[in-house]
Short mmCIF file of C-alpha atoms in Angstrom, two decimals:
data_model
loop_
_atom_site.label_atom_id
_atom_site.label_comp_id
_atom_site.label_asym_id
_atom_site.label_seq_id
_atom_site.Cartn_x
_atom_site.Cartn_y
_atom_site.Cartn_z
CA UNK A 13 7.40 15.44 9.05
CA UNK A 14 6.32 15.44 5.76
CA UNK A 15 2.62 12.98 5.62
CA UNK A 16 2.66 9.40 4.45
CA UNK A 17 3.00 7.09 1.24
CA UNK A 18 0.09 7.80 -1.33
CA UNK A 19 -1.54 4.82 -1.87
CA UNK A 20 -4.23 4.37 -4.42
CA UNK A 21 -7.04 5.83 -4.74
CA UNK A 22 -9.34 3.35 -3.80
CA UNK A 23 -13.15 3.42 -3.74
CA UNK A 24 -14.92 3.47 -0.28
CA UNK A 25 -15.38 -0.14 -0.40
CA UNK A 26 -11.80 -0.68 -1.14
CA UNK A 27 -9.10 -2.83 0.43
CA UNK A 28 -8.30 -0.47 3.35
CA UNK A 29 -11.70 -0.25 4.18
CA UNK A 30 -12.59 -1.79 7.99
CA UNK A 31 -14.99 -4.75 6.67
CA UNK A 32 -16.47 -5.38 9.57
CA UNK A 33 -17.42 -9.85 11.46
CA UNK A 34 -19.69 -11.05 8.91
CA UNK A 35 -20.84 -13.68 11.94
CA UNK A 36 -24.01 -11.94 11.84
CA UNK A 37 -25.08 -9.81 9.20
CA UNK A 38 -23.14 -6.12 10.47
CA UNK A 39 -20.95 -6.60 7.10
CA UNK A 40 -24.17 -5.13 6.19
CA UNK A 41 -24.08 -1.44 4.17
CA UNK A 42 -27.16 -0.52 5.99
CA UNK A 43 -25.99 1.18 8.67
CA UNK A 44 -26.72 4.13 10.66
CA UNK A 45 -24.40 6.44 12.96
CA UNK A 46 -22.75 2.45 13.38
CA UNK A 47 -25.30 0.67 13.72
CA UNK A 48 -26.67 -2.29 11.10
CA UNK A 49 -30.04 -1.86 9.76
CA UNK A 50 -30.53 -4.90 7.88
CA UNK A 51 -33.02 -5.74 9.95
CA UNK A 52 -35.79 -2.75 8.50
CA UNK A 53 -36.18 -4.30 4.99
CA UNK A 54 -37.99 -7.23 6.08
CA UNK A 55 -39.75 -5.57 8.62
CA UNK A 56 -40.80 -3.76 6.68
CA UNK A 57 -42.59 -5.49 3.58
CA UNK A 58 -43.56 -7.81 6.26
CA UNK A 59 -45.92 -5.40 8.17
CA UNK A 60 -46.90 -4.49 5.17
CA UNK A 61 -47.60 -7.40 3.52
CA UNK A 62 -50.26 -7.72 6.48
CA UNK A 63 -51.85 -4.26 7.02
CA UNK A 64 -52.05 -4.55 3.28
CA UNK A 65 -53.67 -8.18 3.22
CA UNK A 66 -56.26 -6.70 6.43
CA UNK A 67 -57.56 -3.82 4.05
CA UNK A 68 -57.84 -6.21 0.88
CA UNK A 69 -61.28 -8.53 -0.63
CA UNK A 70 -61.82 -12.11 0.04
CA UNK A 71 -60.56 -12.45 -3.24
CA UNK A 72 -57.83 -10.96 -3.19
CA UNK A 73 -55.41 -12.63 -0.97
CA UNK A 74 -51.39 -11.84 -0.48
CA UNK A 75 -50.31 -13.18 3.13
CA UNK A 76 -48.75 -15.89 0.31
CA UNK A 77 -46.68 -13.42 -0.69
CA UNK A 78 -45.30 -13.04 2.87
CA UNK A 79 -42.67 -15.59 2.03
CA UNK A 80 -40.24 -13.39 0.52
CA UNK A 81 -39.65 -11.73 4.34
CA UNK A 82 -37.22 -13.98 4.55
CA UNK A 83 -35.64 -14.53 1.73
CA UNK A 84 -34.86 -10.80 1.82
CA UNK A 85 -33.57 -11.17 5.14
CA UNK A 86 -30.98 -13.80 3.99
CA UNK A 87 -30.08 -11.10 1.43
CA UNK A 88 -29.15 -8.75 4.05
CA UNK A 89 -28.89 -10.09 7.63
CA UNK A 90 -27.35 -12.67 9.61
CA UNK A 91 -28.56 -16.03 10.05
CA UNK A 92 -29.96 -16.59 13.57
CA UNK A 93 -32.18 -13.09 12.02
CA UNK A 94 -33.06 -14.07 9.20
CA UNK A 95 -34.34 -17.92 11.13
CA UNK A 96 -35.96 -15.32 13.45
CA UNK A 97 -37.71 -13.34 9.80
CA UNK A 98 -38.62 -16.80 9.04
CA UNK A 99 -40.08 -17.88 12.34
CA UNK A 100 -42.61 -14.76 12.10
CA UNK A 101 -43.98 -15.12 8.81
CA UNK A 102 -45.13 -18.46 9.71
CA UNK A 103 -46.88 -17.07 12.49
CA UNK A 104 -48.67 -13.88 11.54
CA UNK A 105 -49.36 -15.94 7.68
CA UNK A 106 -51.54 -18.37 10.87
CA UNK A 107 -53.05 -15.50 12.53
CA UNK A 108 -53.84 -13.38 9.35
CA UNK A 109 -55.10 -16.83 7.61
CA UNK A 110 -56.92 -17.87 10.22
CA UNK A 111 -59.09 -14.48 10.93
CA UNK A 112 -60.74 -15.46 7.00
CA UNK A 113 -63.97 -17.07 6.84
CA UNK A 114 -63.90 -20.42 5.35
CA UNK A 115 -63.99 -19.89 1.38
CA UNK A 116 -60.93 -17.49 1.56
CA UNK A 117 -58.60 -18.88 3.46
CA UNK A 118 -55.41 -19.69 1.83
CA UNK A 119 -54.69 -23.90 3.70
CA UNK A 120 -52.69 -25.59 3.91
CA UNK A 121 -50.60 -25.77 0.47
CA UNK A 122 -49.84 -21.70 1.14
CA UNK A 123 -48.36 -22.60 4.28
CA UNK A 124 -46.21 -25.35 3.63
CA UNK A 125 -44.72 -22.82 0.67
CA UNK A 126 -44.41 -20.06 3.78
CA UNK A 127 -42.73 -22.28 5.95
CA UNK A 128 -40.89 -24.00 3.66
CA UNK A 129 -39.32 -20.80 1.47
CA UNK A 130 -37.78 -20.01 5.46
CA UNK A 131 -35.96 -22.93 6.47
CA UNK A 132 -34.66 -22.13 1.85
CA UNK A 133 -33.52 -18.73 3.40
CA UNK A 134 -31.75 -20.01 6.62
CA UNK A 135 -29.78 -22.45 4.36
CA UNK A 136 -28.82 -19.06 1.88
CA UNK A 137 -27.93 -17.00 4.58
CA UNK A 138 -25.63 -19.58 6.36
CA UNK A 139 -24.15 -19.98 2.99
CA UNK A 140 -23.64 -16.24 1.99
CA UNK A 141 -22.43 -15.83 5.06
CA UNK A 142 -20.02 -18.56 4.60
CA UNK A 143 -19.19 -17.19 1.49
CA UNK A 144 -17.98 -13.46 2.80
CA UNK A 145 -16.23 -14.79 5.78
CA UNK A 146 -14.18 -16.41 3.29
CA UNK A 147 -14.33 -14.51 0.36
CA UNK A 148 -12.54 -11.78 3.24
CA UNK A 149 -9.71 -14.23 4.84
CA UNK A 150 -8.82 -14.30 0.89
CA UNK A 151 -8.57 -10.51 0.46
CA UNK A 152 -6.97 -11.09 4.24
CA UNK A 153 -4.36 -12.85 3.25
CA UNK A 154 -3.77 -10.92 -0.50
CA UNK A 155 -4.27 -7.53 1.79
CA UNK A 156 -0.58 -9.66 3.95
CA UNK A 157 1.04 -10.27 0.47
CA UNK A 158 0.65 -6.99 -0.69
CA UNK A 159 2.05 -5.78 2.81
CA UNK A 160 5.38 -7.66 2.39
CA UNK A 161 6.37 -7.55 -0.45
CA UNK A 162 5.68 -3.63 -0.50
CA UNK A 163 6.83 -2.92 2.64
CA UNK A 164 4.79 0.61 3.88
CA UNK A 165 8.18 3.17 4.64
CA UNK A 166 8.86 5.51 7.75
CA UNK A 167 8.73 9.34 6.67
CA UNK A 168 12.81 10.14 5.98
CA UNK A 169 13.53 6.02 5.33
CA UNK A 170 17.62 5.89 4.90
CA UNK A 171 17.88 9.88 5.16
CA UNK A 172 15.54 10.18 2.03
CA UNK A 173 12.08 11.90 1.17
CA UNK A 174 10.28 9.89 -0.62
CA UNK A 175 6.80 9.18 -2.06
CA UNK A 176 5.33 6.37 -3.72
CA UNK A 177 2.11 4.60 -5.51
CA UNK A 178 1.90 1.32 -7.18
CA UNK A 179 -0.83 0.91 -8.70
CA UNK A 180 -1.20 -3.09 -9.69
CA UNK A 181 -3.09 -4.25 -13.13
CA UNK A 182 -5.01 -7.13 -10.87
CA UNK A 183 -8.02 -6.05 -8.34
CA UNK A 184 -8.93 -8.30 -6.62
CA UNK A 185 -5.17 -9.53 -5.73
CA UNK A 186 -3.88 -6.27 -5.34
CA UNK A 187 -0.33 -7.07 -5.63
CA UNK A 188 2.10 -8.02 -8.96
CA UNK A 189 4.50 -8.08 -9.83
CA UNK A 190 6.17 -4.34 -8.95
CA UNK A 191 8.16 -4.15 -6.21
CA UNK A 192 10.28 -1.48 -4.74
CA UNK A 193 12.25 -0.67 -1.42
CA UNK A 194 14.82 1.69 0.79
CA UNK A 195 17.39 -0.07 2.52
CA UNK A 196 19.49 1.64 5.14
CA UNK A 197 23.25 0.93 5.55
CA UNK A 198 25.66 1.43 7.16
CA UNK A 199 27.86 1.81 3.95
CA UNK A 200 24.34 4.70 2.79
CA UNK A 201 21.22 3.88 1.54
CA UNK A 202 20.64 1.88 -1.53
CA UNK A 203 16.87 2.04 -3.30
CA UNK A 204 15.62 -0.83 -5.69
CA UNK A 205 13.56 -0.44 -8.11
CA UNK A 206 12.08 -3.44 -10.87
CA UNK A 207 9.38 -5.52 -12.21
CA UNK A 208 9.13 -9.48 -13.00
CA UNK A 209 8.95 -10.32 -16.54
CA UNK A 210 4.86 -11.18 -17.00
CA UNK A 211 1.95 -11.94 -14.34
CA UNK A 212 0.12 -13.31 -11.60
CA UNK A 213 1.58 -15.04 -9.17
CA UNK A 214 4.89 -16.18 -10.32
CA UNK A 215 5.70 -12.65 -10.74
CA UNK A 216 4.68 -12.01 -6.90
CA UNK A 217 7.06 -14.83 -6.00
CA UNK A 218 10.13 -13.31 -8.16
CA UNK A 219 9.24 -9.13 -6.11
CA UNK A 220 9.92 -11.19 -3.16
CA UNK A 221 12.43 -13.08 -3.24
CA UNK A 222 14.47 -10.14 -4.88
CA UNK A 223 13.24 -7.82 -2.29
CA UNK A 224 14.64 -10.03 0.40
CA UNK A 225 17.71 -10.17 -0.96
CA UNK A 226 17.92 -6.89 -1.28
CA UNK A 227 16.91 -6.16 2.04
CA UNK A 228 20.99 -8.28 2.98
CA UNK A 229 23.02 -7.49 0.52
CA UNK A 230 21.69 -4.08 0.71
CA UNK A 231 22.90 -3.26 4.26
CA UNK A 232 25.96 -6.07 4.79
CA UNK A 233 27.78 -4.63 1.01
CA UNK A 234 29.78 -2.04 1.55
CA UNK A 235 30.36 -2.31 -2.87
CA UNK A 236 27.03 -1.68 -4.96
CA UNK A 237 27.44 -3.84 -8.02
CA UNK A 238 28.40 -6.83 -5.39
CA UNK A 239 24.79 -5.54 -4.27
CA UNK A 240 24.04 -5.52 -7.93
CA UNK A 241 25.87 -9.55 -8.33
CA UNK A 242 23.61 -10.59 -5.12
CA UNK A 243 20.05 -10.08 -6.71
CA UNK A 244 21.19 -11.38 -10.08
CA UNK A 245 22.72 -14.16 -8.93
CA UNK A 246 19.25 -14.72 -6.51
CA UNK A 247 17.12 -13.96 -9.81
CA UNK A 248 19.14 -16.77 -11.24
CA UNK A 249 18.55 -19.91 -8.36
CA UNK A 250 14.46 -18.95 -7.79
CA UNK A 251 14.93 -19.56 -12.17
CA UNK A 252 16.27 -22.96 -11.12
CA UNK A 253 14.06 -23.94 -8.36
CA UNK A 254 11.24 -22.72 -10.64
CA UNK A 255 12.43 -25.61 -13.58
CA UNK A 256 13.19 -28.40 -10.40
CA UNK A 257 9.77 -28.56 -9.32
CA UNK A 258 8.06 -28.72 -12.55
CA UNK A 259 7.04 -24.64 -12.80
CA UNK A 260 6.51 -22.73 -16.01
CA UNK A 261 7.58 -20.02 -15.24
CA UNK A 262 11.55 -21.21 -14.57
CA UNK A 263 12.86 -18.05 -17.51
CA UNK A 264 11.47 -15.27 -15.45
CA UNK A 265 13.67 -12.05 -15.11
CA UNK A 266 12.63 -8.85 -13.35
CA UNK A 267 14.35 -5.36 -14.86
CA UNK A 268 14.90 -3.63 -12.17
CA UNK A 269 17.05 -0.19 -10.73
CA UNK A 270 19.53 -0.62 -8.51
CA UNK A 271 20.43 2.65 -6.52
CA UNK A 272 23.52 3.95 -3.61
CA UNK A 273 23.05 6.77 -1.50
CA UNK A 274 26.35 7.99 -0.57
CA UNK A 275 26.04 8.16 3.70
CA UNK A 276 25.03 11.33 6.24
CA UNK A 277 29.07 11.46 6.11
CA UNK A 278 30.24 11.97 3.02
CA UNK A 279 26.91 14.47 1.64
CA UNK A 280 28.44 15.20 -1.34
CA UNK A 281 29.05 12.16 -2.54
CA UNK A 282 27.60 10.35 -5.74
CA UNK A 283 24.76 8.72 -6.31
CA UNK A 284 25.14 5.02 -7.88
CA UNK A 285 23.10 3.80 -10.50
CA UNK A 286 22.94 -0.05 -12.37
CA UNK A 287 20.39 -0.22 -14.51
CA UNK A 288 19.32 -3.70 -15.35
CA UNK A 289 17.00 -2.99 -18.64
CA UNK A 290 14.81 -0.69 -16.77
CA UNK A 291 13.57 2.07 -17.85
CA UNK A 292 15.76 4.98 -17.50
CA UNK A 293 15.11 7.37 -14.28
CA UNK A 294 14.00 10.66 -14.59
CA UNK A 295 16.36 14.14 -12.89
CA UNK A 296 13.47 16.17 -12.01
CA UNK A 297 14.57 19.69 -10.74
CA UNK A 298 15.13 23.47 -10.25
CA UNK A 299 17.14 22.64 -14.09
CA UNK A 300 14.08 20.95 -15.81
CA UNK A 301 13.87 16.96 -16.15
CA UNK A 302 16.50 15.57 -17.43
CA UNK A 303 16.52 11.66 -18.51
CA UNK A 304 19.42 9.28 -17.39
CA UNK A 305 21.39 6.99 -19.38
CA UNK A 306 19.53 3.53 -19.61
CA UNK A 307 22.65 1.45 -18.69
CA UNK A 308 23.45 -1.62 -20.87
CA UNK A 309 23.11 -3.84 -18.29
CA UNK A 310 20.70 -7.23 -18.70
CA UNK A 311 17.45 -7.86 -16.60
CA UNK A 312 18.29 -9.64 -13.62
CA UNK A 313 17.93 -13.73 -14.35
CA UNK A 314 20.25 -13.58 -17.43
CA UNK A 315 23.45 -12.23 -15.96
CA UNK A 316 25.13 -15.39 -17.14
CA UNK A 317 24.76 -14.41 -20.57
CA UNK A 318 27.13 -10.76 -19.56
CA UNK A 319 30.86 -11.27 -19.98
CA UNK A 320 31.36 -9.11 -16.53
CA UNK A 321 28.42 -6.97 -14.19
CA UNK A 322 26.56 -4.40 -14.85
CA UNK A 323 28.05 -1.27 -16.13
CA UNK A 324 27.78 1.15 -12.68
CA UNK A 325 27.26 5.09 -13.15
CA UNK A 326 27.61 8.05 -10.46
CA UNK A 327 25.36 10.57 -11.76
CA UNK A 328 25.34 14.51 -9.00
CA UNK A 329 21.65 15.08 -8.90
CA UNK A 330 22.04 18.96 -7.81
CA UNK A 331 19.48 20.71 -5.11
CA UNK A 332 16.34 20.82 -4.82
CA UNK A 333 16.24 16.98 -7.72
CA UNK A 334 14.29 14.42 -6.84
CA UNK A 335 14.67 11.02 -9.09
CA UNK A 336 11.39 9.44 -10.45
CA UNK A 337 11.96 6.25 -11.58
CA UNK A 338 8.85 4.37 -12.43
CA UNK A 339 7.39 0.52 -14.28
CA UNK A 340 6.43 0.88 -17.76
CA UNK A 341 2.58 0.93 -16.20
CA UNK A 342 3.90 4.74 -16.96
CA UNK A 343 5.85 4.39 -20.09
CA UNK A 344 4.16 2.15 -21.95
CA UNK A 345 0.35 3.77 -20.44
CA UNK A 346 -1.44 4.16 -24.24
CA UNK A 347 -4.47 6.91 -24.61
CA UNK A 348 -6.87 6.35 -27.09
CA UNK A 349 -5.55 6.47 -30.48
CA UNK A 350 -2.86 3.51 -28.70
CA UNK A 351 -0.15 6.18 -27.92
CA UNK A 352 1.59 6.39 -25.53
CA UNK A 353 2.66 8.10 -22.05
CA UNK A 354 5.07 11.04 -23.05
CA UNK A 355 6.09 10.81 -19.71
CA UNK A 356 9.05 13.53 -19.82
CA UNK A 357 7.54 16.06 -22.07
CA UNK A 358 4.66 15.95 -19.03
CA UNK A 359 6.76 16.36 -16.49
CA UNK A 360 8.14 18.62 -17.25
CA UNK A 361 5.25 20.70 -18.42
CA UNK A 362 4.21 20.89 -14.65
CA UNK A 363 7.86 21.73 -13.70
CA UNK A 364 7.76 24.65 -15.73
CA UNK A 365 3.74 25.88 -15.17
CA UNK A 366 4.49 24.59 -10.96
CA UNK A 367 7.73 23.88 -10.07
CA UNK A 368 6.95 22.93 -6.63
CA UNK A 369 5.72 19.80 -8.73
CA UNK A 370 9.25 18.47 -7.89
CA UNK A 371 8.39 17.63 -4.04
CA UNK A 372 8.73 13.70 -4.06
CA UNK A 373 4.72 13.89 -2.92
CA UNK A 374 3.95 15.55 -5.72
CA UNK A 375 5.42 14.55 -8.53
CA UNK A 376 4.15 11.14 -7.71
CA UNK A 377 0.90 12.13 -7.72
CA UNK A 378 1.05 14.21 -11.03
CA UNK A 379 2.25 11.28 -12.34
CA UNK A 380 -0.50 8.69 -11.31
CA UNK A 381 -3.25 11.51 -11.89
CA UNK A 382 -1.52 11.59 -15.98
CA UNK A 383 -1.01 8.15 -15.86
CA UNK A 384 -4.55 7.34 -15.15
CA UNK A 385 -6.03 10.28 -16.93
CA UNK A 386 -3.70 9.53 -20.52
CA UNK A 387 -5.36 5.81 -19.98
CA UNK A 388 -8.51 6.39 -19.32
CA UNK A 389 -8.60 4.80 -15.75
CA UNK A 390 -8.25 1.22 -17.49
CA UNK A 391 -4.60 -0.36 -15.39
CA UNK A 392 -2.42 -2.76 -19.35
CA UNK A 393 -0.47 -3.31 -16.30
CA UNK A 394 1.58 -3.04 -12.80
CA UNK A 395 2.61 0.48 -11.84
CA UNK A 396 4.45 1.87 -10.17
CA UNK A 397 6.09 5.08 -9.84
CA UNK A 398 8.50 6.02 -7.11
CA UNK A 399 10.64 9.46 -6.30
CA UNK A 400 13.16 10.17 -3.55
CA UNK A 401 15.94 12.51 -2.79
CA UNK A 402 17.99 13.89 0.51
CA UNK A 403 15.95 14.87 3.63
CA UNK A 404 16.75 18.10 4.17
CA UNK A 405 19.14 17.86 6.72
CA UNK A 406 17.37 17.83 10.69
CA UNK A 407 15.24 15.24 9.60
CA UNK A 408 16.33 11.63 10.43
CA UNK A 409 15.07 8.37 10.85
CA UNK A 410 17.06 7.14 14.04
CA UNK A 411 17.58 3.58 12.33
CA UNK A 412 19.85 2.21 14.15
CA UNK A 413 22.51 -0.10 12.59
CA UNK A 414 22.67 -4.03 14.41
CA UNK A 415 26.07 -5.14 11.88
CA UNK A 416 29.35 -4.05 11.95
CA UNK A 417 29.91 -0.37 11.31
CA UNK A 418 32.56 0.60 7.63
CA UNK A 419 35.52 -0.51 7.24
#
């Protein structure tokens, strides 16, 4: 079994890192063997101030600095732990101050300072944890949205060996206007990749409506041209809806590539392709790198400007060929001198050095890394790299068809 889809590298606190509950302050990075030790810095400061005050002269009193202890706890610990340190600070202040002769005591003013600082620290801790819960909730919403638009694909899904990587230009939302999917059907496996024009939630909305249409029409329609028409009509309907509700993104369109792989009952048939104004796919295999013709189809959502359906292309990949599909985040990545990333040349050089690069996983990983290097690890646009080819004959996903059989 191949490993699961590639995912972009993320830091330890990235979108897929497990995050404990923020309710008790255990979300702190101060951990030993899985247990929070966020209480250790304020406790150490408390002990240090008490010890220092005990070993100073009456002219140099530092016990009033104990007000810092609940403040540090507010930044690291939960509400109840902060309240405990606030109480300990008040008790420690009273105990230490009364041990000195009257003339050296700091007295009531500093007691009020320490008590007020403790109350304020508890309030700050409560506000911080509330904001952290809200941030965690929003991150969960963004992650759910991302997985809804770009659902994880099982190994050998639809009889295809595949790999994909998606890098969002919005490092907070982690989702944008790029989309891709594989849909098995009784008529063969359909593949879609595309890029909704623009950025923001409007682009995500456009990607979602196109994917929902593809997952239905790609399954039930026997003719790929009909699937293409349904996608274009869906984008037109979405634009009309946006105009009716007063949104300013009613004129959005999407480029894309729609592929139809033959069913396993006819494995030697051609791969049918419809290009909606998108970057042409590359065929990468033992014979080298070949860029497919661009096609004459208009972007999705502009079909009403065309006199007919988007033209079909038929290709016959050789054994071992992989179809590489990318969005313009790859082809329009610029280096410090403003030069675009030379995708075809880069893949050709890598393939000449190591023919194993043609495998979907390695090919996607190479393009991802090369694109990031070329752009200095800066993404100006959402970036998707997707590679597919027929799976080995003995590989199966066991997909059960629920709709009517072909015929």
